XYZ file of C-alpha atoms in Angstrom:
132
model
C 95.993 132.094 138.473
C 98.706 129.644 139.551
C 97.937 126.261 141.126
C 99.147 127.556 144.479
C 96.899 130.630 144.257
C 93.963 128.440 143.273
C 94.613 126.110 146.228
C 94.787 129.123 148.579
C 91.520 130.433 147.121
C 89.786 127.082 147.642
C 91.180 126.738 151.171
C 89.795 130.152 152.092
C 86.391 129.468 150.529
C 86.175 125.980 152.058
C 87.069 127.356 155.473
C 84.340 129.973 155.133
C 81.734 127.418 154.000
C 82.458 124.992 156.850
C 82.325 127.848 159.356
C 78.992 129.062 157.933
C 77.661 125.514 158.299
C 78.493 125.742 162.049
C 81.232 123.136 162.114
C 83.513 124.138 164.994
C 87.096 124.778 163.915
C 88.438 122.823 166.882
C 86.857 119.587 165.587
C 89.421 117.385 163.882
C 86.725 116.716 161.292
C 86.812 120.399 160.298
C 90.423 120.162 159.146
C 89.891 116.713 157.596
C 86.835 117.933 155.673
C 88.715 121.006 154.525
C 91.621 118.892 153.329
C 89.293 116.456 151.541
C 87.275 119.178 149.806
C 90.328 121.164 148.704
C 92.012 117.940 147.594
C 89.061 117.041 145.389
C 88.852 120.560 143.971
C 92.545 120.614 143.081
C 92.792 117.006 141.848
C 92.608 116.440 138.098
C 90.762 113.143 138.664
C 87.689 114.953 140.045
C 84.919 113.848 140.501
C 85.956 110.195 140.597
C 88.299 110.668 143.553
C 85.532 111.336 146.054
C 85.150 108.220 148.130
C 86.939 106.013 150.602
C 90.285 106.443 148.842
C 90.427 110.091 149.870
C 90.794 109.231 153.574
C 94.142 107.398 153.372
C 96.311 110.395 152.398
C 94.546 112.558 154.998
C 95.133 109.930 157.696
C 98.777 109.580 156.708
C 99.403 113.338 156.835
C 97.527 113.591 160.135
C 99.334 110.667 161.745
C 96.092 108.793 162.379
C 94.014 105.975 160.917
C 91.458 105.921 158.107
C 88.570 104.926 160.441
C 89.368 107.870 162.731
C 89.358 110.288 159.791
C 85.985 108.916 158.653
C 84.575 109.115 162.177
C 85.823 112.666 162.751
C 84.336 113.805 159.440
C 80.994 112.162 160.358
C 81.109 113.947 163.721
C 81.710 117.312 162.018
C 78.846 116.711 159.583
C 76.579 115.788 162.506
C 77.418 119.124 164.148
C 76.495 120.990 160.968
C 73.273 119.031 160.679
C 72.245 119.635 164.283
C 73.370 123.243 164.750
C 73.693 124.719 161.271
C 71.323 127.068 159.501
C 68.500 125.062 157.925
C 68.329 127.597 155.079
C 72.021 127.285 154.289
C 71.899 123.485 154.560
C 68.949 123.390 152.164
C 70.784 125.648 149.716
C 73.609 123.110 149.490
C 71.916 119.788 150.230
C 68.362 120.161 148.969
C 64.944 120.506 150.515
C 65.315 117.581 152.884
C 68.223 119.125 154.779
C 68.201 120.151 158.405
C 68.012 118.629 161.864
C 64.840 116.638 161.103
C 66.278 115.044 157.953
C 68.805 112.246 157.719
C 72.262 113.711 157.419
C 74.272 112.968 154.283
C 77.099 110.489 154.039
C 80.635 111.842 154.152
C 80.936 111.409 150.381
C 77.655 113.165 149.658
C 78.587 116.046 151.957
C 81.995 116.464 150.297
C 80.439 116.338 146.812
C 77.826 118.954 147.744
C 80.507 121.230 149.204
C 82.631 120.827 146.065
C 79.624 121.625 143.885
C 78.827 124.739 145.936
C 82.411 125.957 145.785
C 82.682 125.319 142.033
C 79.506 127.327 141.484
C 80.942 130.146 143.600
C 84.191 130.045 141.625
C 82.279 130.417 138.355
C 80.440 133.480 139.704
C 83.444 135.212 141.285
C 84.128 138.332 139.159
C 87.710 138.656 140.405
C 88.528 135.158 139.202
C 86.631 135.532 135.947
C 88.761 138.585 135.117
C 91.959 136.627 135.873
C 91.062 133.740 133.561
C 91.506 135.754 130.382
């Protein structure tokens, strides 16, 4: 699988995950989260790249500021936490997930999404067949 195909795969899977978590696509935070998650998945420095440094390239590409990217991502995570499936949130974020629990930080959310997508990649039979 080429790097471009892998990026496309991760973009599709990330899009699906964020949608399942009830983050509206029209939120700017949806696209920023997607870009951050796919960036971490495709970056050779993973997992050390997850953190504040990930916002600057997203802000630059989006023509906005780092604080706005952070805020929009927080807003998207809040939507998932308030409206998302408690079962699905618990699957990815542990037993304390859901509307009653404190929502995760942006970094923790991105790391959990990356972990979930990596686990899905390892179990995907189509991709496993292509690795050999």
